[in-house]
Coordinates of C-alpha atoms in Angstrom, one line a residue:
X29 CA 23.7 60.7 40.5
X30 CA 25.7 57.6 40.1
X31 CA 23.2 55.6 38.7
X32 CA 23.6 54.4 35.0
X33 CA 21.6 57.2 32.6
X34 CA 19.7 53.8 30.6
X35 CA 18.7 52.8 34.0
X36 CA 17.3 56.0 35.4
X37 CA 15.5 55.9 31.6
X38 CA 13.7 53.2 32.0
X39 CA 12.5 54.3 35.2
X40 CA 11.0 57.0 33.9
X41 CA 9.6 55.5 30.6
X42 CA 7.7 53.4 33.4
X43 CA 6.4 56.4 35.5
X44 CA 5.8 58.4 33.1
X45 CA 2.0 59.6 34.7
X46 CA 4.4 60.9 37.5
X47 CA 5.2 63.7 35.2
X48 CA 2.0 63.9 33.1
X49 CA -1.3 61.6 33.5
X50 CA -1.7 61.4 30.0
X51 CA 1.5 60.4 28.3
X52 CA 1.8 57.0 27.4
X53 CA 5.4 56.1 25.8
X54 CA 5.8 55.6 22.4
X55 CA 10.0 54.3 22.6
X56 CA 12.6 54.4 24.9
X57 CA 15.7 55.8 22.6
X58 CA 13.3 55.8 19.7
X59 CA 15.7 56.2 16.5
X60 CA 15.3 58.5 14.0
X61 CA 17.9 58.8 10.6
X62 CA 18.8 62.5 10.2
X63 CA 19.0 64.2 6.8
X64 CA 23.3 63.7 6.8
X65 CA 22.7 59.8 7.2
X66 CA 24.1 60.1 11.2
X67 CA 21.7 58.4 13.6
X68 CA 20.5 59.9 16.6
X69 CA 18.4 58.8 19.3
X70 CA 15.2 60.3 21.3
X71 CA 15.6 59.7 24.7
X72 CA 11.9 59.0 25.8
X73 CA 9.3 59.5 23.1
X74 CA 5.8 59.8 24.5
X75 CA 2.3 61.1 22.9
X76 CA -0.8 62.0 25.1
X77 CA -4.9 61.6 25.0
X78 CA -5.4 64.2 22.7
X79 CA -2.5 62.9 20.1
X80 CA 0.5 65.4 20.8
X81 CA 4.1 63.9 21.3
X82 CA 6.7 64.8 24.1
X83 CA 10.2 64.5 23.2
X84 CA 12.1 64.2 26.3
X85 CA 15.6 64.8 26.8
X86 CA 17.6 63.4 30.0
X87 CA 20.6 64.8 31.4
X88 CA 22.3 63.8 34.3
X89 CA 25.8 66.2 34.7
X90 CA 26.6 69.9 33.3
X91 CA 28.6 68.6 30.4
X92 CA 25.8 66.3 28.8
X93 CA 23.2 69.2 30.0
X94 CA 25.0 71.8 27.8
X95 CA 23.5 69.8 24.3
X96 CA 20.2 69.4 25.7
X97 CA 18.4 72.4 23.7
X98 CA 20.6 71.8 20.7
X99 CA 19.1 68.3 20.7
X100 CA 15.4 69.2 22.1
X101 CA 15.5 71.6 18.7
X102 CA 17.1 69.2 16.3
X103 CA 14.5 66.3 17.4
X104 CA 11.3 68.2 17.1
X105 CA 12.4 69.7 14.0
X106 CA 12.8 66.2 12.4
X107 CA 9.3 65.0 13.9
X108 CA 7.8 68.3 12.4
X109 CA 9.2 67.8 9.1
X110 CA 9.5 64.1 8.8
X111 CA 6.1 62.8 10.3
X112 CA 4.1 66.3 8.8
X113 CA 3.1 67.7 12.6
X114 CA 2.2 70.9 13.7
X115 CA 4.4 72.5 16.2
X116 CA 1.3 72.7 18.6
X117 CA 1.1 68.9 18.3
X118 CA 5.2 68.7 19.9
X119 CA 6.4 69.5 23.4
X120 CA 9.7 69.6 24.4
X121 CA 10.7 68.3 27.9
X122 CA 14.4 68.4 29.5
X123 CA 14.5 66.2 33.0
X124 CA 17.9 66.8 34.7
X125 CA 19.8 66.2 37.5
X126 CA 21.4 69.7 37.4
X127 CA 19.9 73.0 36.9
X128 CA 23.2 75.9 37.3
X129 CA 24.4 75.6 33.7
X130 CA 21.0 74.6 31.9
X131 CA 18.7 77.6 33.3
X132 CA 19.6 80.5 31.8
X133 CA 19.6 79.4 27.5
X134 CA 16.6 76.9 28.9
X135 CA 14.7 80.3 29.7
X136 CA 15.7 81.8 26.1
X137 CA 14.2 78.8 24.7
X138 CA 11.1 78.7 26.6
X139 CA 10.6 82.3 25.6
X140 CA 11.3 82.3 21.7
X141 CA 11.1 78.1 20.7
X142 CA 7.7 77.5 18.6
X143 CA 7.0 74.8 20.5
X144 CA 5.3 74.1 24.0
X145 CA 8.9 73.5 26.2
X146 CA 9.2 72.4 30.1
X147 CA 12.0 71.6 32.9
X148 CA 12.0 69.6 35.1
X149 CA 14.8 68.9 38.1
X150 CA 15.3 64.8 38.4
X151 CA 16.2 63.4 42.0
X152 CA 16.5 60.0 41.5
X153 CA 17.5 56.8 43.7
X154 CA 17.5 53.4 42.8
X155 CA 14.3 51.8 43.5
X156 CA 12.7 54.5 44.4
X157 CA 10.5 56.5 42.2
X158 CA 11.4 59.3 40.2
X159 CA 10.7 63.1 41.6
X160 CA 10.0 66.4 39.5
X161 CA 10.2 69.5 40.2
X162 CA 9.4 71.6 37.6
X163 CA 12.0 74.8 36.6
X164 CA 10.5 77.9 35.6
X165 CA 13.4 79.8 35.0
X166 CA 12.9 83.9 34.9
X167 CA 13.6 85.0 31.4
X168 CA 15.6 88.6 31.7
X169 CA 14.6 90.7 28.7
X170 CA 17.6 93.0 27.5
X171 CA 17.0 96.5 28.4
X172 CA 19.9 99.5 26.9
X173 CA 17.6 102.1 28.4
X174 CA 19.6 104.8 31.0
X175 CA 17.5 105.4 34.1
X176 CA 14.9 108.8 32.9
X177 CA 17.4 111.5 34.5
X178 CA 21.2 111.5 35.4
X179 CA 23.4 113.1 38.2
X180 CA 25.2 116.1 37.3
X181 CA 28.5 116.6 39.5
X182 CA 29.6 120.7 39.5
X183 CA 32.8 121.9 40.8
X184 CA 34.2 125.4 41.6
X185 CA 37.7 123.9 40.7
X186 CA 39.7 121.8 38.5
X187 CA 41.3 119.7 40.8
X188 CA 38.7 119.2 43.2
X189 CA 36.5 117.5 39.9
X190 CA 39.1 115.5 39.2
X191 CA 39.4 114.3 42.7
X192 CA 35.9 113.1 43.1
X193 CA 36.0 111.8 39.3
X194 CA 38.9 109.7 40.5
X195 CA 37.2 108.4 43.9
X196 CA 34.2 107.9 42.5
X197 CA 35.6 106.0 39.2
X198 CA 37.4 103.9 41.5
X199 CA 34.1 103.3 43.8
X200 CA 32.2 102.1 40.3
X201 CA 34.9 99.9 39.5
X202 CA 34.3 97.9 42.6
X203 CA 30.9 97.8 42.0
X204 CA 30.8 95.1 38.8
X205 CA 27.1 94.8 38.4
X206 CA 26.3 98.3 38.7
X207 CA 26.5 99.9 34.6
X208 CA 27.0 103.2 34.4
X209 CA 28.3 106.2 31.8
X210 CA 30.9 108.7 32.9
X211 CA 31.3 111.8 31.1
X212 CA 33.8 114.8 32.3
X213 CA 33.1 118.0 31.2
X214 CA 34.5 121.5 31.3
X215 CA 32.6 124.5 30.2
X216 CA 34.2 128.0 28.9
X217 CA 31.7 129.6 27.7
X218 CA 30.1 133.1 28.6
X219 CA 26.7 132.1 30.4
X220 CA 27.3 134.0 33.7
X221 CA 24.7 131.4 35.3
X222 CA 27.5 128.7 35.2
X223 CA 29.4 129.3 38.2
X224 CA 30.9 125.7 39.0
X225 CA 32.8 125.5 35.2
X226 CA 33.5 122.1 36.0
X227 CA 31.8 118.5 36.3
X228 CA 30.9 115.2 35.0
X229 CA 27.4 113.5 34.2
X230 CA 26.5 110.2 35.7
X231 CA 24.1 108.1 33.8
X232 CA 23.0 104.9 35.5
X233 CA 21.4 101.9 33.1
X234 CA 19.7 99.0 34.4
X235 CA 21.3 95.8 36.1
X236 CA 20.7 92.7 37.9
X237 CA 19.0 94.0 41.1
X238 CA 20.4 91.0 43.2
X239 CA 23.8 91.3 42.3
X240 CA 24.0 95.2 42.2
X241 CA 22.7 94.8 46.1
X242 CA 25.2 92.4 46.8
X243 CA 28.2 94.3 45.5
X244 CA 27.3 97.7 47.3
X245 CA 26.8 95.9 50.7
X246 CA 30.6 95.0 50.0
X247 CA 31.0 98.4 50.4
X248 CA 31.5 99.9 54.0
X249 CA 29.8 104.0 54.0
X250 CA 31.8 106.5 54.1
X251 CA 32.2 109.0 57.2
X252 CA 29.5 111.5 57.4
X253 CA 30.3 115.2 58.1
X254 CA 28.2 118.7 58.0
X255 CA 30.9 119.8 55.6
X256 CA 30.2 117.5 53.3
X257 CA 27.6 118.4 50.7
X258 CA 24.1 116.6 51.8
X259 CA 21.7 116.1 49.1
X260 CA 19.1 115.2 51.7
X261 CA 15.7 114.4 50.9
X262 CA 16.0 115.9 47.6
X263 CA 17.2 112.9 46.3
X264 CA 13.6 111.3 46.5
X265 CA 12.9 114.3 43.7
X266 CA 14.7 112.6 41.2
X267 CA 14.1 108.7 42.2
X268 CA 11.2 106.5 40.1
X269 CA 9.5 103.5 39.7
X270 CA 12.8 101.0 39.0
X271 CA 14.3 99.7 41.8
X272 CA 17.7 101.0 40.3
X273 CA 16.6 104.2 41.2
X274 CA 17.3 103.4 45.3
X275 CA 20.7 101.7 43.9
X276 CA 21.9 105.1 42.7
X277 CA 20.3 106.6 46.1
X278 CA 22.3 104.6 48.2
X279 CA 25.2 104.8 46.2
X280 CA 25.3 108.9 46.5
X281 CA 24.6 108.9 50.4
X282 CA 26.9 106.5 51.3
X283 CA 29.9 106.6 49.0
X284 CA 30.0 110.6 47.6
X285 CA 31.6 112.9 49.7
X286 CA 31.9 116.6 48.5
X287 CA 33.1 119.5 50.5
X288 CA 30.2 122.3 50.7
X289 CA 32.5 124.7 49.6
X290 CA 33.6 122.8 46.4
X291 CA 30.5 121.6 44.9
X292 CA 27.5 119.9 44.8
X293 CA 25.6 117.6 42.5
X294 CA 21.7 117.6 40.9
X295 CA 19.7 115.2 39.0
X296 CA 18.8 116.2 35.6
X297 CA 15.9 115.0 32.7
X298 CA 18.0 112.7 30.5
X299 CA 17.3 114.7 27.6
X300 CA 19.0 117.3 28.8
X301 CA 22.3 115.4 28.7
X302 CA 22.5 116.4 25.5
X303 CA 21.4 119.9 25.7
X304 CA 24.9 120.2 28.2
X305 CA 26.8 118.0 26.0
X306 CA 26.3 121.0 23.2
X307 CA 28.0 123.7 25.5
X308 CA 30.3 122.5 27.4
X309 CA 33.6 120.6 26.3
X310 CA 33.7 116.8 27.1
X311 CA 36.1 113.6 27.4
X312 CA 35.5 110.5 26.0
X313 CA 32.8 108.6 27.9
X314 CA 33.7 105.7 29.9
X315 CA 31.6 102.9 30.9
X316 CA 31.5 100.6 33.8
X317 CA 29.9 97.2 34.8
X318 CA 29.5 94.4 33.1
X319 CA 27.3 95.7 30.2
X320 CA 30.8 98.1 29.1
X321 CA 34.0 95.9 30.5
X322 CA 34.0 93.9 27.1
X323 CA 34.3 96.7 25.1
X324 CA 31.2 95.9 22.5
X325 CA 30.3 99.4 22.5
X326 CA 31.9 102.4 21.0
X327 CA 32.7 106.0 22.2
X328 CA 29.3 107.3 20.1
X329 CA 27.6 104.0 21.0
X330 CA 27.9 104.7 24.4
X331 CA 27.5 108.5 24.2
X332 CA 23.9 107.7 22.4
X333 CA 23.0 105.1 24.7
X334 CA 24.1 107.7 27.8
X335 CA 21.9 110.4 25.4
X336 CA 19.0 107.8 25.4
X337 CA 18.8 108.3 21.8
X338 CA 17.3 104.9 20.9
X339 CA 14.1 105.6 21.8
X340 CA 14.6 107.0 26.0
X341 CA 14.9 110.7 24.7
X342 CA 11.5 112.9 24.2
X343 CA 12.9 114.6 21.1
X344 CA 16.1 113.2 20.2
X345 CA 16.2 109.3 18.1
X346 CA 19.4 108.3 16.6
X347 CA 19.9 105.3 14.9
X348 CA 20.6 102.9 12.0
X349 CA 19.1 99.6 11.0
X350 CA 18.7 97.1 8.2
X351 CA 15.6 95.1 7.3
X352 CA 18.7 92.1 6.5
X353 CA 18.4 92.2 10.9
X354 CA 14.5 91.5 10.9
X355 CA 14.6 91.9 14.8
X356 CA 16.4 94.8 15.0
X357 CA 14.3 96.5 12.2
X358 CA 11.0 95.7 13.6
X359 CA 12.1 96.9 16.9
X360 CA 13.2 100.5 16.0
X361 CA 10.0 100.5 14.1
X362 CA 8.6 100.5 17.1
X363 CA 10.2 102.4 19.0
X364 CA 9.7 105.3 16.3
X365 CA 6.4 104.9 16.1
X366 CA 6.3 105.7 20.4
X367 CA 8.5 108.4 19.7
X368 CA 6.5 110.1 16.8
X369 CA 3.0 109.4 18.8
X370 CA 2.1 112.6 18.3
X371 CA 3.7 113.9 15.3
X372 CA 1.0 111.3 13.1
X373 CA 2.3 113.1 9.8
X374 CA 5.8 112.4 10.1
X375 CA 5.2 109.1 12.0
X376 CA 3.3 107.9 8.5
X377 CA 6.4 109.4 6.2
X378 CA 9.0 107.5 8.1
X379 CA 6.5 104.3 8.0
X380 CA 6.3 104.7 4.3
X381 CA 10.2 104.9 4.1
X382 CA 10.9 102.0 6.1
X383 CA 7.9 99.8 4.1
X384 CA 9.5 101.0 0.7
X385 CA 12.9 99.8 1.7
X386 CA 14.6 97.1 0.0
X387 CA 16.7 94.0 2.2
X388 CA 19.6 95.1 1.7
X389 CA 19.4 98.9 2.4
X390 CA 21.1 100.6 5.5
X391 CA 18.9 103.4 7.0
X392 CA 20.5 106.2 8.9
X393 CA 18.1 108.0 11.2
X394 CA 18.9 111.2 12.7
X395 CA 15.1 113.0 13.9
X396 CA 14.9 115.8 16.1
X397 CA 10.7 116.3 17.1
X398 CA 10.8 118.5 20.5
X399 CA 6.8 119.7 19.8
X400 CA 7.0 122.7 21.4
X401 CA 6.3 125.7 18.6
X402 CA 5.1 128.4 20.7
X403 CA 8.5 127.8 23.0
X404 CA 10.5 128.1 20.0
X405 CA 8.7 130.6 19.1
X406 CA 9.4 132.5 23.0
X407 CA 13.4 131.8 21.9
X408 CA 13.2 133.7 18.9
X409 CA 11.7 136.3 20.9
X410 CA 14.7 136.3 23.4
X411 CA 17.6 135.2 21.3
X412 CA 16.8 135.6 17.7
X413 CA 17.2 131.6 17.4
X414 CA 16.1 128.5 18.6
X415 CA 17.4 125.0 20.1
X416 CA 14.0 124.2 19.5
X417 CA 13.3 123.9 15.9
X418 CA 12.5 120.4 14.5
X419 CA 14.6 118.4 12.3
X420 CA 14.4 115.4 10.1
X421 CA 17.2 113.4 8.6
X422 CA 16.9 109.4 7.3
X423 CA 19.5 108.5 4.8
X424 CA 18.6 105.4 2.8
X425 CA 21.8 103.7 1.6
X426 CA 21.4 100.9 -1.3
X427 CA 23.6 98.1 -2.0
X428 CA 24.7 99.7 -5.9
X429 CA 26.3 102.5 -3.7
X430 CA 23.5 105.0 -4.6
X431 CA 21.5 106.7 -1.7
X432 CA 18.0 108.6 -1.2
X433 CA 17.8 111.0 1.6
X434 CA 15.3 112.7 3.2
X435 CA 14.6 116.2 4.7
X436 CA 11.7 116.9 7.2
X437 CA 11.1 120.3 8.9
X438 CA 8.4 122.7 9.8
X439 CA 7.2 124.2 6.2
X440 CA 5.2 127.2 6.0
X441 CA 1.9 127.7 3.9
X442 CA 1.9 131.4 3.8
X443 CA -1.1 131.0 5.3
X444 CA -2.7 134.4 7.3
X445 CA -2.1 134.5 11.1
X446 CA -5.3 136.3 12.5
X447 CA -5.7 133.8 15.8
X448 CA -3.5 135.6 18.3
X449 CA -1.8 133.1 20.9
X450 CA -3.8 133.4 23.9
X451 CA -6.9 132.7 22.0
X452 CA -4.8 129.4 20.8
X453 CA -4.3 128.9 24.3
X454 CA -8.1 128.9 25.8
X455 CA -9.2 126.6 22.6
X456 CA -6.2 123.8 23.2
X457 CA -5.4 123.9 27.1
X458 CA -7.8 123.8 30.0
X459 CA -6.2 126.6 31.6
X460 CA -2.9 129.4 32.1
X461 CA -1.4 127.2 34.7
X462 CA -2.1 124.0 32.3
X463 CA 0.0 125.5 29.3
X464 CA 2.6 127.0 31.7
X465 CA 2.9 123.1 33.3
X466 CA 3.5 122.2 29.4
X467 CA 6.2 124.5 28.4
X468 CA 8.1 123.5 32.1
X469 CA 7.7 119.9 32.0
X470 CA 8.1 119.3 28.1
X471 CA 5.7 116.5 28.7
X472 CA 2.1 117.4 27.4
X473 CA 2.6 117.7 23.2
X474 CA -0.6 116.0 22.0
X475 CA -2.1 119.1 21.3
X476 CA 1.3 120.6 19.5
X477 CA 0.9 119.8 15.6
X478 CA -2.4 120.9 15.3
X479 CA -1.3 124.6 17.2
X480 CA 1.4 124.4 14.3
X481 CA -1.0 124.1 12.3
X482 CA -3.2 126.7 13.2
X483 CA -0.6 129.4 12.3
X484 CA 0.1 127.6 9.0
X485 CA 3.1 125.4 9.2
X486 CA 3.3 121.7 8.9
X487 CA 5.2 119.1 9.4
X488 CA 6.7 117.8 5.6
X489 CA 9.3 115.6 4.1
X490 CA 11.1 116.1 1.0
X491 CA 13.7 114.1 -0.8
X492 CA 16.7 113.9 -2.2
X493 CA 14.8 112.5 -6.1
X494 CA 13.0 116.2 -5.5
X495 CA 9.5 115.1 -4.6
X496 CA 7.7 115.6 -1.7
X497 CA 6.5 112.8 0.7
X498 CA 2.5 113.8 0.7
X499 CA 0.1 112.1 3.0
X500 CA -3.7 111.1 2.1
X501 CA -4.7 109.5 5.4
X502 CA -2.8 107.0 6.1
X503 CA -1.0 106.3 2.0
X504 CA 1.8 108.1 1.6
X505 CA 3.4 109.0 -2.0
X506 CA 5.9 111.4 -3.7
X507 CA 4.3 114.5 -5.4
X508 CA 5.9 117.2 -7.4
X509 CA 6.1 120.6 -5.4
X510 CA 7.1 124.1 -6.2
X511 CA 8.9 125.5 -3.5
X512 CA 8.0 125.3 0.4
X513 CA 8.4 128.3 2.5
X514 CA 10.5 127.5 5.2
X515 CA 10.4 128.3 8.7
X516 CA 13.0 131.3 8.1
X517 CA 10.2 132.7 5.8
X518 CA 8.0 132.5 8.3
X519 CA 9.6 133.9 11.0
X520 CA 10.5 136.9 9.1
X521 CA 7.4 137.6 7.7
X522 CA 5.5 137.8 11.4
X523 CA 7.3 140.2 13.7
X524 CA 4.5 140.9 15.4
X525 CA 3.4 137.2 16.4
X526 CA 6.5 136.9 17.7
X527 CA 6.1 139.6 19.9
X528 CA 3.0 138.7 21.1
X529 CA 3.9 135.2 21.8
X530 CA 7.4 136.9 24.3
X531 CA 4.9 139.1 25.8
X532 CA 2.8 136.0 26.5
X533 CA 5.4 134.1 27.9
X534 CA 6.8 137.2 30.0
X535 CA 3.5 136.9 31.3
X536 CA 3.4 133.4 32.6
X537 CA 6.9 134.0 34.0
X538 CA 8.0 131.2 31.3
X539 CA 11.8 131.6 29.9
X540 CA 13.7 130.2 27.4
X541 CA 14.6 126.5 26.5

């Protein structure tokens, strides 16, 4: 656009019912004294039928486009505060020439500014009149969630994992928009059932769809061959409703290329990353694509974010937060509160301790809430212990140096166990085959605190100060206690439970977690 900016304003200023019928202007560079002294200048100031103003910013090149929200902001904010307006009463319009630097903080402002905001794309000739396109840029919501499982690579050798590891860590690299978690791992224990003792886990996070398309079709297939390892159509077993999910697809069928007789790879529930993390030995995880190659994350950021531990994992949230980050607060708030839906006692406790908080305190959050008593109960049956048995941990740090922590965990009421489990069973699931689905999928715990309950135990919180964290609907206060009976207490005080509970399981063909 070669035509002078004052020019192409005026223009406007006289069309203005080409961008909205009912703006009439109010000043063309309508001057306004900012609180420093400096003067500063509106481009077009309009106001409509129903007496709201439009502020209207024009740019005509990247480099005058990049102040445009800077000044949009500044401008309302001094109408607002000088001339007493409501922020419903003030519009924000940018009309520019170009779009390629301007869209993407233009759609973080329409998203999060107070006040009504539109784009428009100018193309302007001299006497001609002005055309407007609006831009609606799409506004990309951050998103550190991993994909629901991850692949699990398993090798009957050393070197041939760390072949593969190498190919495929330099097939990721190529593949900038595609983020990704890789995590080698060795295992030397004594589970029989391990017969490929080596691998590495590969957890896929979401991306720009476009671009992550773009860079595989850069990417010629490899050679197919029936000695290669064929996952087939169980792929489609572990795929869902993201479209990342047929990104990772195509990625395994076209660039991963295992000999049959050195190993194969499975998709696995994301939680039980962790679970394998526990037994097996494990490198440093490395991350790829654009959301790692900066380097913002750390090796546990990026081993909780692989974990899902942020809110992604069904039983696992680890975390720490500040209400001095309001955002970040509020949003882990949330996130607890989905991840405790159906633990209501301990989501009320950790409520209370976040609404009890001070500004300045740091809270460290480590819970543990898998919901599944009469499993852990099946693993004490067969192993005399449990990976099952729930934990609570929030550390609340205060700015004189002095902390309150707090400890959470099944407690036991001494209370009489006469309701033997199969009788538990009929009253809280519609049928065998509906608890068996339960305890296989991990997915159905609605009906878990108040079967706890049922044989006496409950979920409670104690504290550091030695109270107790009580709950009267939804008020929660400390209260003096004498001593809980833990879940050790429990356990060894009902042998026969226990047994019932194995032979139950036995039953239904149900093993151990």
């Amino acid at each position: 656009m070669k035509v002078k900016e004052s020019i192409i304003r005026e223009n406007i200023s006289e069309n203005l019912y080409l961008l909205d019928k009912s703006l009439k202007l109010v000043a063309q560079e309508h001057y306004i004294k900012m609180p420093d002294g400096k003067k500063a200048f509106i481009d077009i100031l309009a106001k409509d039928d129903f007496g709201c103003f439009t502020v209207i910013e024009l740019k005509k090149s990247n480099q005058t486009a990049r102040s445009a929200i800077q000044q949009l902001l500044k401008y309302a904010n001094f109408l607002k505060r000088k001339n007493r307006l409501e922020e419903s009463q003030i519009r924000c319009v940018i009309l520019s020439a170009v779009w390629d630097e301007l869209e993407d903080p233009f759609s973080e402002f329409v998203e999060f500014s107070q006040y009504e905001s539109k784009g428009y794309l100018v193309d302007y000739e001299k006497e001609k009149l002005p055309v407007f396109t609006e831009v609606r840029p799409e506004y990309k919501q951050g998103n550190l969630s991993p994909l629901h499982n991850f692949i699990f690579f398993e090798f009957n050798t050393k070197d041939e994992r760390d072949k593969l590891l190498k190919e495929f860590e330099l097939t990721l690299k190529s593949l900038p928009s595609v983020n990704s978690v890789l995590i080698e791992m060795d295992y030397s224990g004594d589970d029989l059932n391990i017969i490929n003792p080596f691998g590495f886990a590969w957890v896929l996070f979401t991306g720009d769809i476009d671009n992550m398309n773009l860079d595989i079709s850069k990417l010629a297939p490899k050679k197919v061959s029936p000695k290669f390892f064929n996952a087939g159509d169980i792929i489609s077993l572990w795929a869902g409703e993201l479209p990342e999910f047929n990104i990772r697809s195509k990625i395994l069928l076209e660039q991963v290329r295992i000999n049959n007789s050195a190993g194969e790879y499975t998709g696995l529930a994301l939680h039980s990353l962790n679970n394998t993390l526990s037994t097996w030995d494990y490198s440093t995880p490395v991350g790829f694509g654009v959301m790692f190659d900066d380097g913002l994350f750390d090796e546990d950021e990026i081993l909780s974010l692989a974990c899902g531990f942020v809110g992604d994992h069904p039983y696992g949230f680890v975390t720490q937060t500040s209400p001095q980050r309001a955002k970040q607060f509020n949003f882990v708030r949330k996130k607890i509160d989905q991840f405790l839906a159906f633990n209501e006692r301990w989501k009320v406790i950790v409520n209370h301790i976040f609404q009890q908080s001070d500004k300045s305190d740091v809270i460290k959050i480590n819970i543990f809430n898998p919901l599944n008593f009469l499993g852990m109960i099946n693993d004490v049956h067969k192993t005399n212990s449990s990976k099952r048995i729930p934990s609570l941990n929030i550390t609340v740090e205060k700015e004189n140096g002095t902390s309150l922590q707090y400890y959470g965990s099944l407690f036991w009421t001494k209370k009489k166990l006469i309701i033997c489990p199969k009788e538990t069973i009929f009253k809280l699931f519609d049928s065998n085959d509906d608890f068996k689905l339960r305890y296989l999928t991990n997915n159905y715990k609605k009906n878990e605190v108040s079967l706890s309950e049922r044989y006496g135990l409950s979920y409670e919180v104690v504290c550091s100060n030695g109270k107790m964290l009580a709950i009267d609907g939804k008020v929660c206060d400390f209260v003096d206690f004498e001593k809980l009976d833990n879940l050790q207490d429990f356990l060894m005080s009902n042998d026969h439970f226990i047994d019932q509970v194995g032979g139950l399981f036995d039953e239904l063909a149900i093993g151990v977690g």
